[in-house]
Structure formats: C-alpha cells, structure tokens
C-alpha angles and dihedrals in degrees: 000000000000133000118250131169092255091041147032137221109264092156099127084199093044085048097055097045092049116026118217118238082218120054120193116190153118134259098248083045089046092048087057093052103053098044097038108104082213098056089050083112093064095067103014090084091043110163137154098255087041126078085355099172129030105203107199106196113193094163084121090070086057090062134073125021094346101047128065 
C-alpha cells in the first residue's frame, strides 16, 4: 500500500486516493481505467506534476506461442 524501494503500490483503493506521478500499466488495463466510474480519481485532479508518465508495458505479447 505504499511504495518502497524493494516494492510498488498495487492497492486499486490507495491508487485512486492518491493518484501515482508513474503509471505502469497495460492497454486492456488502461482501457479499464479510463472508462471505470470508479477510476474517475485517477484523472479528475490531472495536473502536470501529477500522473506525469503512463508506462504501457506489452512485453507479455512477445512470450508464449507467438514470441521467440
């Protein structure tokens, strides 16, 4: 619930109070957060030293049958 240097925040409740500068997500994930009623917190205070970076990280397509 608290970001530490060994750990991250993956507490959906302590996101939304207090949104991050860094977001690291994925594109379906992302999807879900910008159309959730419930996730409205994360963008309503949007400012430039707020929620500064969105990370998309699709390195999971690359794996499996269809990666090398």
């Amino acid at each position: 619930m608290v970001m530490t240097e060994e750990g991250i925040i993956t507490n959906r409740d302590t996101l939304r109070l207090k949104p991050p500068d860094i977001l690291l997500t994925n594109y379906k994930m992302l999807d879900y957060l910008l159309l959730r009623p419930r996730d409205y917190a994360l963008w309503k205070d949007n400012k430039p030293e707020t929620l500064r970076y969105i990370v998309v990280d699709e390195l999971h397509t690359f794996d499996g049958a269809q990666g090398n």
